[in-house]
Amino acid sequence: MALHVPKAPGFASMLKEGARAYSGLEEAVYRNINACKEFAASVRSAYGPNGMNKMIINHIEKQFVTSDAGTIMRELDVEHPAAKLMIQASQMQEAEVGDGTNFVIIFCGALLAEAEELLRLGVTTSDITEGFEKALDKALEILPKLVCHEVKDYRNAEVVKDAIKASIMSKQLGYEDFISELITKACVSILPEKTTFNVDNVRVCKILGSGLHTSEVVHGMVFKRFVEGEVATAKDAKIALYSCPVDIIQTETKGTVLIKTAEELKSFSQGEENLLESQIKAIAETGAKVIVAGGKFGDMALHYMNKYNLMAVRLNSKFDLRRLSKAVNGTVLPRLTPPSSEELGYCDNVYVNELGDTSVCIFKSEGADSRIATIVIRGSTDNYMDDIERAIDDGVNTFKGLTRDGRFLPGAGAAEIELAQQLAEYADTLPGLDQYAVRKFAVSLEAFPKALAENTGVNATEVVNQLYLAHKEGKKNEGFDIDSELPATTDVTETKIYDLFQTKYWALKYAVGAACTILKVDQIIMAKRAGGPKPRQGGANSDDES
């Protein structure tokens, strides 16, 4: 008879064998805080213009070299539940504003590190979270007073270029002028009169070879494809768009044809050919010069298209087909029927070009009413071009943000130090224990100028002291001078380093929300997975996976 092993009391006795439970400060809260601190420390070194790149190799062995926190988190498979909460807050920031993901992680980690000190001193989690929430409300109240720049006319390219330069500088220092010019040109040219700006309308096409400075903006769309037939150019072209293959139509049901003589065989295939020719002739008679299809072009169809001087372009992606229909203002037809004049798209110039050793098909709109713009990036490696694309993505999102709300805060740590100073003064007016949490909230804001200084190789403590000194004298736009080799400050309104108001506003909200949620957890119960991957056997740390 097998010996009965009694189960440990508590949660473990109720759950399946192999389940684990952690509770209390030591087991749950400190563990969570440590995991979040570690994660925040790993992305903190990637913050700012001089931030270091990370090399990420994801689960399908794809390699990324980037300092973009959004990409780092997307490609890492983080297991820890508390760190996942931080990542979710950061992803919400990405969805809401499109920039400031690293801000959320660093600030959330700094808040938790300061909260740990208070917990060890005996302050309860409820007092800490209450203090953090009070500090957040006060911070969001102070933020509008710190606005130092506003973009009112977002069709003015020069003004827009200055505003989005800082968001690109944080990814690609040294190339910010050129890249911000490309983005401004692309965004302003497709800005609609009435509806809101859509980020998806600025496309990026990466072509290997040459250097970044040969990158350009094309009003229209660029595809890395060659044409299917012999016709390679079309001016003032009407465009027919199809989501089906351009080929002999297969019947829906299987039919059996009984052919008795050679004449019958000849007339049978002749009938099919005549039908296809009549279809393509009908399309050509509508005035169309280009046929774009989502499926393949049959050899016979290409023969007749060359005969009627039609250009054939195949797009593999249905999303590209949808975007092209928007760009040329045409309708995608599901069957090979002649389009009506309303269904035909129009493009000023459709042609094939060769960039480096890559053939590209370009749909170019010469007029001012282009709906989609494409930034063609040139570069020496795929990784490098991917990183440029991420910088462009941040710049385009900043443009979208300023079309909604054109207010900007001083960058380079100036807004954070001013907030920290005012919150420290606010903490002195509070009577309860939550004043300690408010003060720690202010200290946490110092993490940003410190991270900028550390990543630049300058003494962080000295930089923060100098910033406080300048802000005490009323210079609220004074930020860290990244170009100086010594700890120094500069007026960011002169160097035009601006942070979008919306980015800071939402980042503070999401970071505090995540930090308070993590602090309120006092128990971790891990039920045994049924039929899932088994926990690792043996090993000294097999229990420390949480």
XYZ file of C-alpha atoms in Angstrom:
546
model
C 0.000 0.000 0.000
C 1.379 3.420 -1.018
C 2.322 5.761 1.741
C -0.009 8.784 2.035
C 1.936 12.068 1.876
C -0.015 14.876 3.544
C -0.270 18.185 1.666
C 1.021 21.436 3.094
C -1.679 23.607 4.654
C -2.943 26.777 2.934
C -3.670 27.294 -0.736
C -1.529 24.364 -1.845
C -3.912 21.946 -0.100
C -6.834 23.112 -2.255
C -5.124 23.138 -5.633
C -3.728 20.418 -7.854
C -0.455 18.824 -6.951
C 2.428 20.885 -8.272
C 0.658 24.234 -7.826
C 2.611 26.995 -6.073
C 1.558 29.944 -3.944
C 3.580 32.916 -2.691
C 2.181 35.439 -0.260
C 3.146 38.402 1.884
C 5.731 41.098 1.397
C 8.835 38.926 1.200
C 7.481 36.279 -1.137
C 5.148 38.232 -3.428
C 5.618 42.026 -3.299
C 9.431 42.186 -3.150
C 9.724 39.445 -5.767
C 7.486 41.381 -8.158
C 9.317 44.644 -7.486
C 12.712 43.028 -8.115
C 11.568 41.531 -11.420
C 10.233 44.925 -12.587
C 13.386 46.741 -11.447
C 15.556 44.298 -13.403
C 13.452 44.733 -16.534
C 13.413 48.541 -16.244
C 17.201 48.577 -15.746
C 17.681 46.562 -18.953
C 15.767 49.040 -21.146
C 16.962 52.142 -19.274
C 20.368 51.938 -20.978
C 18.533 52.286 -24.328
C 16.893 55.616 -23.343
C 17.736 58.883 -25.076
C 19.848 59.871 -28.099
C 22.979 58.173 -26.754
C 21.103 55.063 -25.608
C 22.772 51.751 -26.369
C 21.295 49.305 -28.872
C 20.076 45.876 -27.836
C 20.555 42.795 -29.968
C 17.404 40.695 -29.713
C 17.081 37.260 -31.293
C 13.432 36.243 -31.086
C 11.761 32.816 -30.959
C 12.011 32.348 -34.741
C 15.726 33.253 -34.757
C 15.124 36.701 -36.325
C 17.687 39.256 -35.240
C 16.899 42.844 -34.209
C 19.438 45.529 -33.362
C 17.558 48.459 -31.876
C 17.157 50.856 -28.969
C 13.374 51.061 -29.481
C 11.762 49.782 -26.274
C 8.515 48.927 -28.097
C 10.339 46.510 -30.427
C 12.459 45.052 -27.599
C 9.347 44.203 -25.576
C 7.410 42.900 -28.556
C 10.147 40.447 -29.480
C 11.037 39.305 -25.955
C 8.907 36.574 -24.451
C 8.683 37.817 -20.865
C 7.269 35.174 -18.517
C 7.070 37.063 -15.226
C 3.461 38.170 -14.547
C 4.409 41.488 -12.854
C 6.828 42.450 -15.644
C 4.039 41.574 -18.095
C 1.845 44.212 -16.438
C 4.521 46.848 -17.142
C 4.770 45.683 -20.734
C 0.997 45.885 -21.161
C 1.037 49.489 -19.868
C 3.808 50.254 -22.353
C 1.845 48.634 -25.192
C -1.153 50.795 -24.297
C 1.142 53.830 -24.609
C 2.231 52.559 -28.043
C -1.405 52.223 -29.123
C -2.464 55.597 -27.692
C 0.444 57.842 -28.745
C 2.909 55.652 -30.689
C 5.935 56.923 -28.726
C 7.164 57.035 -25.124
C 7.163 53.265 -24.471
C 10.559 53.402 -22.730
C 9.337 56.304 -20.547
C 6.545 54.103 -19.130
C 8.878 51.207 -18.288
C 11.635 53.381 -16.723
C 9.183 55.431 -14.654
C 7.231 52.384 -13.493
C 10.513 50.686 -12.456
C 11.696 53.843 -10.638
C 8.375 54.146 -8.754
C 8.567 50.506 -7.637
C 12.212 50.873 -6.525
C 11.252 53.893 -4.370
C 8.154 52.062 -3.072
C 10.367 49.165 -1.943
C 12.316 51.554 0.322
C 9.089 52.810 1.880
C 7.812 49.254 2.408
C 11.013 48.342 4.241
C 10.494 51.417 6.460
C 7.038 50.121 7.374
C 4.732 52.265 5.210
C 1.747 50.213 4.010
C 1.057 49.555 0.333
C -2.300 51.369 0.563
C -0.555 54.561 1.776
C 2.025 54.272 -1.008
C -0.527 53.730 -3.808
C -2.710 56.540 -2.427
C 0.311 58.863 -2.378
C 1.283 57.896 -5.944
C -2.249 58.576 -7.189
C -2.335 61.968 -5.419
C 1.052 62.841 -6.932
C -0.194 61.800 -10.392
C -3.286 64.027 -10.117
C -1.079 66.938 -9.053
C 1.437 66.221 -11.847
C -1.312 66.200 -14.504
C -2.553 69.485 -13.054
C 0.952 71.043 -13.315
C 1.772 69.690 -16.826
C -0.306 72.205 -18.886
C 1.508 75.069 -17.103
C 4.868 73.746 -18.351
C 3.944 73.951 -22.066
C 6.733 75.873 -23.823
C 5.818 75.528 -27.499
C 2.648 75.101 -29.533
C 2.102 74.181 -33.169
C -1.047 75.843 -34.478
C -0.484 75.586 -38.231
C 0.452 71.965 -38.859
C 0.575 72.504 -42.621
C 3.634 74.710 -42.172
C 6.533 72.362 -42.934
C 9.231 74.394 -41.111
C 7.274 74.535 -37.836
C 6.387 70.833 -37.983
C 9.982 69.827 -38.763
C 11.273 71.551 -35.603
C 8.555 69.943 -33.490
C 9.161 66.327 -34.546
C 12.966 66.554 -34.620
C 13.411 65.537 -30.951
C 11.449 62.275 -31.312
C 13.751 61.225 -34.186
C 16.870 62.430 -32.379
C 16.231 59.931 -29.596
C 16.539 57.076 -32.148
C 18.885 58.418 -34.842
C 21.152 61.128 -33.462
C 22.947 62.974 -36.260
C 20.374 62.192 -38.966
C 17.424 63.977 -37.328
C 17.384 66.946 -39.778
C 17.263 64.771 -42.878
C 14.757 62.226 -41.528
C 12.432 64.872 -40.053
C 12.432 66.633 -43.436
C 11.379 63.390 -45.164
C 8.613 62.771 -42.608
C 7.333 66.360 -42.749
C 7.249 66.279 -46.553
C 5.354 62.959 -46.547
C 2.870 63.877 -43.779
C 2.013 67.431 -44.844
C 1.464 66.379 -48.480
C -1.260 63.848 -47.583
C -2.913 65.733 -44.720
C -6.676 65.682 -45.424
C -8.759 68.879 -45.192
C -11.514 67.602 -42.928
C -10.863 64.094 -41.584
C -8.096 63.126 -39.153
C -4.593 62.140 -40.229
C -4.091 58.385 -40.673
C -0.631 57.006 -39.794
C -1.155 54.097 -42.202
C -1.110 56.480 -45.178
C 2.639 57.060 -44.800
C 4.249 53.899 -46.169
C 7.896 52.857 -45.936
C 9.742 50.944 -48.660
C 13.233 49.689 -47.738
C 15.679 49.131 -50.580
C 19.143 47.763 -49.872
C 22.134 49.720 -51.154
C 23.453 53.294 -51.360
C 23.213 55.464 -48.202
C 20.530 57.056 -46.049
C 20.947 60.464 -47.727
C 19.687 59.078 -51.038
C 16.323 58.271 -49.408
C 13.368 60.154 -50.873
C 9.621 60.736 -50.589
C 7.371 59.517 -53.410
C 3.788 60.834 -53.628
C 2.008 57.575 -54.267
C 3.074 53.968 -53.715
C 6.262 52.006 -54.347
C 6.331 48.197 -54.598
C 9.400 45.981 -54.748
C 8.121 44.116 -57.798
C 8.687 43.941 -61.519
C 5.778 44.097 -64.004
C 4.406 40.801 -65.286
C 4.137 41.631 -69.007
C 6.225 43.593 -71.489
C 4.665 47.044 -70.968
C 6.687 48.872 -68.279
C 5.369 52.459 -68.293
C 2.000 54.197 -68.452
C 1.341 57.948 -68.292
C -2.031 59.443 -67.207
C -3.145 55.881 -66.623
C -6.570 54.604 -65.741
C -6.175 51.562 -63.491
C -8.365 48.470 -63.187
C -7.980 46.630 -59.860
C -8.884 42.963 -59.314
C -8.587 40.726 -56.267
C -8.862 37.580 -58.437
C -6.302 36.011 -60.820
C -6.294 37.291 -64.422
C -6.540 33.974 -66.217
C -8.959 31.595 -67.899
C -11.853 31.302 -65.449
C -12.190 27.869 -63.891
C -15.747 26.585 -63.710
C -17.231 26.204 -60.241
C -18.366 22.620 -60.867
C -16.383 19.818 -62.422
C -17.667 19.101 -65.870
C -16.782 16.342 -68.348
C -16.381 17.272 -71.990
C -16.461 14.457 -74.504
C -14.324 15.288 -77.559
C -14.482 12.943 -80.495
C -12.519 14.631 -83.255
C -9.433 16.836 -83.601
C -11.642 19.662 -84.940
C -13.709 19.606 -81.757
C -10.529 19.841 -79.634
C -9.292 22.834 -81.642
C -12.612 24.652 -81.401
C -12.865 23.897 -77.646
C -9.552 25.571 -76.716
C -10.268 28.297 -79.290
C -13.511 29.083 -77.439
C -11.659 29.526 -74.144
C -9.054 31.770 -75.780
C -11.699 33.886 -77.492
C -13.549 34.354 -74.202
C -10.361 35.516 -72.423
C -9.478 37.819 -75.316
C -12.939 39.371 -75.306
C -12.657 40.001 -71.520
C -9.255 41.715 -71.812
C -10.376 43.655 -74.898
C -13.435 44.878 -72.955
C -11.141 46.065 -70.101
C -8.861 47.861 -72.607
C -11.907 49.535 -74.227
C -12.844 51.157 -70.882
C -9.666 53.238 -71.258
C -7.650 51.297 -68.666
C -3.896 51.208 -69.263
C -2.870 49.241 -66.148
C -4.322 46.067 -64.628
C -3.403 45.365 -61.001
C -4.347 41.939 -59.654
C -4.107 40.171 -56.314
C -3.723 36.796 -58.054
C -1.503 35.433 -60.801
C -1.532 36.404 -64.452
C -1.898 33.451 -66.823
C 0.412 33.170 -69.851
C -2.492 33.439 -72.243
C -3.831 36.526 -70.422
C -0.379 38.184 -70.583
C -0.247 37.492 -74.319
C -3.518 39.375 -74.881
C -2.503 42.160 -72.450
C 0.681 42.751 -74.451
C -1.452 42.722 -77.607
C -3.717 45.503 -76.252
C -0.761 47.381 -74.691
C -1.894 46.885 -71.077
C 0.556 47.016 -68.152
C 0.250 44.104 -65.689
C 1.176 44.467 -62.005
C 0.717 41.704 -59.453
C 0.456 42.437 -55.707
C 0.689 39.508 -53.303
C -0.727 41.354 -50.307
C -4.446 42.122 -50.129
C -3.568 45.032 -47.782
C -1.294 46.538 -50.449
C -4.104 46.142 -52.973
C -6.490 47.919 -50.597
C -4.004 50.768 -50.025
C -3.349 51.135 -53.734
C -7.094 51.346 -54.417
C -7.192 54.195 -51.875
C -4.156 55.896 -53.441
C -5.532 55.777 -57.014
C -9.175 56.169 -55.926
C -10.363 52.995 -57.627
C -12.522 50.018 -56.635
C -11.140 46.486 -56.259
C -13.328 44.116 -58.280
C -13.726 40.462 -57.228
C -14.285 39.106 -60.771
C -12.689 39.711 -64.156
C -15.372 42.054 -65.496
C -14.860 45.362 -67.345
C -14.850 48.175 -64.735
C -17.204 51.141 -65.014
C -15.743 54.666 -65.175
C -16.420 55.109 -61.406
C -14.567 51.892 -60.545
C -11.421 52.800 -62.489
C -8.560 54.350 -60.546
C -6.283 57.067 -61.919
C -2.548 57.667 -61.590
C -0.378 60.279 -63.320
C 2.583 58.010 -63.844
C 3.105 54.260 -63.429
C 6.610 53.084 -64.244
C 9.355 50.613 -63.406
C 12.633 51.824 -61.949
C 15.758 50.105 -60.684
C 17.261 51.196 -57.369
C 20.520 49.387 -56.613
C 19.826 45.893 -57.909
C 16.149 46.007 -56.879
C 13.396 46.536 -59.424
C 10.540 48.680 -58.149
C 7.152 49.528 -59.581
C 6.111 53.109 -58.764
C 2.588 54.564 -58.826
C 3.268 58.305 -58.702
C 0.747 61.131 -58.278
C 2.055 64.411 -59.632
C -0.860 66.520 -58.320
C -1.364 67.916 -54.838
C -4.233 65.551 -53.985
C -2.094 62.490 -53.249
C -3.677 60.322 -50.558
C -0.681 58.121 -49.743
C 3.021 58.959 -49.553
C 5.891 56.466 -49.496
C 9.279 57.096 -47.920
C 11.894 55.087 -49.829
C 14.715 54.267 -47.388
C 18.147 53.348 -48.658
C 20.785 51.763 -46.417
C 23.644 49.301 -46.219
C 21.999 46.588 -44.078
C 18.461 45.385 -43.375
C 18.893 45.916 -39.622
C 19.940 49.520 -40.159
C 16.954 50.231 -42.413
C 14.589 48.585 -39.895
C 15.885 50.971 -37.239
C 15.396 53.977 -39.542
C 11.838 52.736 -40.153
C 11.190 52.705 -36.388
C 12.448 56.292 -36.115
C 10.139 57.284 -38.985
C 7.253 55.500 -37.253
C 7.862 57.573 -34.090
C 8.067 60.773 -36.130
C 4.824 60.046 -38.002
C 3.052 59.266 -34.710
C 4.334 62.540 -33.239
C 2.896 64.338 -36.275
C -0.434 62.600 -35.723
C -0.313 63.666 -32.049
C 0.357 67.308 -32.867
C -2.573 67.406 -35.324
C -4.784 66.505 -32.344
C -3.038 68.618 -29.720
C -0.184 70.898 -30.786
C 1.213 71.553 -27.286
C 4.808 70.622 -26.484
C 6.721 70.368 -23.202
C 10.440 71.084 -22.753
C 12.509 67.940 -23.377
C 15.952 66.767 -22.171
C 14.650 66.158 -18.622
C 13.476 69.766 -18.092
C 9.768 68.927 -17.651
C 10.567 66.044 -15.256
C 12.795 68.158 -12.979
C 10.239 70.986 -12.879
C 7.522 68.448 -11.979
C 9.770 66.856 -9.330
C 10.478 70.243 -7.747
C 6.818 71.276 -7.613
C 5.714 67.848 -6.308
C 8.328 67.968 -3.519
C 6.841 71.323 -2.440
C 3.332 69.825 -2.660
C 4.408 66.885 -0.442
C 5.290 69.335 2.364
C 1.645 70.456 2.486
C 0.278 66.935 3.079
C -0.357 65.813 6.694
C -0.584 61.988 6.295
C 1.829 59.167 5.511
C 1.080 59.536 1.801
C 3.424 62.584 1.759
C 6.363 60.147 1.766
C 5.000 58.462 -1.376
C 4.518 61.851 -3.076
C 8.119 62.748 -2.251
C 9.309 59.412 -3.651
C 7.238 60.090 -6.791
C 9.216 63.318 -7.224
C 12.514 61.435 -6.721
C 11.425 58.844 -9.331
C 11.104 61.601 -11.943
C 14.849 62.236 -11.587
C 15.390 58.854 -13.286
C 15.061 60.500 -16.741
C 17.783 63.173 -16.635
C 19.920 60.602 -14.771
C 19.412 58.012 -17.527
C 20.237 60.618 -20.210
C 23.409 61.617 -18.352
C 24.537 58.027 -17.632
C 23.993 56.977 -21.258
C 26.057 59.991 -22.370
C 28.842 59.129 -19.897
C 28.419 62.158 -17.629
C 28.120 62.263 -13.821
C 24.339 61.909 -13.293
C 24.196 63.316 -9.734
C 25.950 66.491 -10.799
C 23.592 66.940 -13.774
C 20.512 66.599 -11.526
C 21.984 69.095 -9.018
C 22.638 71.619 -11.779
C 19.124 71.155 -13.174
C 17.532 71.701 -9.746
C 19.681 74.812 -9.270
C 18.570 76.251 -12.621
C 14.897 75.442 -11.959
C 15.075 77.011 -8.478
C 16.132 80.224 -10.246
C 12.964 80.037 -12.355
C 14.534 78.662 -15.579
C 11.842 76.041 -16.094
C 12.962 75.214 -19.668
C 16.484 74.259 -18.598
C 17.392 70.693 -19.595
C 20.463 68.460 -19.840
C 22.940 69.547 -22.535
C 23.706 66.333 -24.396
C 26.427 67.899 -26.570
C 28.574 69.020 -23.653
C 31.282 66.665 -22.403
C 30.897 68.051 -18.881
C 27.719 68.051 -16.749
C 25.924 71.107 -18.180
C 22.436 72.437 -18.805
C 20.904 74.283 -21.756
C 17.668 76.135 -22.562
C 15.763 73.562 -24.647
C 13.617 76.191 -26.369
C 16.795 77.402 -28.091
C 17.993 73.921 -29.068
C 14.369 73.011 -30.023
C 14.153 69.808 -27.995
C 10.422 69.389 -27.442
C 8.379 66.469 -26.101
C 4.776 66.053 -27.198
C 2.372 66.952 -24.367
C 0.150 63.934 -25.113
C 3.138 61.543 -24.833
C 4.038 62.697 -21.314
C 0.408 62.905 -20.194
C -0.463 59.315 -21.096
C 2.944 57.899 -20.113
C 2.584 59.223 -16.550
C -0.938 57.815 -16.329
C -0.032 54.339 -17.590
C 3.187 54.065 -15.557
C 1.473 54.994 -12.275
C -1.460 52.688 -13.067
C 0.893 49.738 -13.640
C 3.022 50.510 -10.534
C -0.047 50.740 -8.265
C -1.485 47.508 -9.680
C 1.789 45.665 -9.015
C 2.029 47.060 -5.460
C -1.511 45.937 -4.645
C -0.626 42.289 -5.363
C 0.121 40.425 -2.125
C -0.312 36.856 -3.290
C 0.809 34.887 -6.343
C -1.006 31.609 -6.912
C 0.281 29.505 -9.779
C -2.085 26.695 -10.649
C -0.490 23.654 -12.247
C -0.925 23.732 -16.009
C -2.995 20.843 -17.284
C -1.491 19.279 -20.373
C 0.852 22.237 -20.865
C 4.630 22.178 -20.795
C 5.918 20.469 -17.669
C 7.908 22.503 -15.140
C 11.668 21.979 -15.296
C 12.808 19.037 -13.262
C 15.659 19.241 -10.779
C 18.177 22.060 -10.639
C 18.780 24.352 -7.703
C 16.535 27.146 -9.015
C 13.667 25.099 -10.408
C 11.259 26.712 -7.929
C 12.334 30.281 -8.628
C 10.750 30.651 -12.051
C 8.112 33.050 -10.839
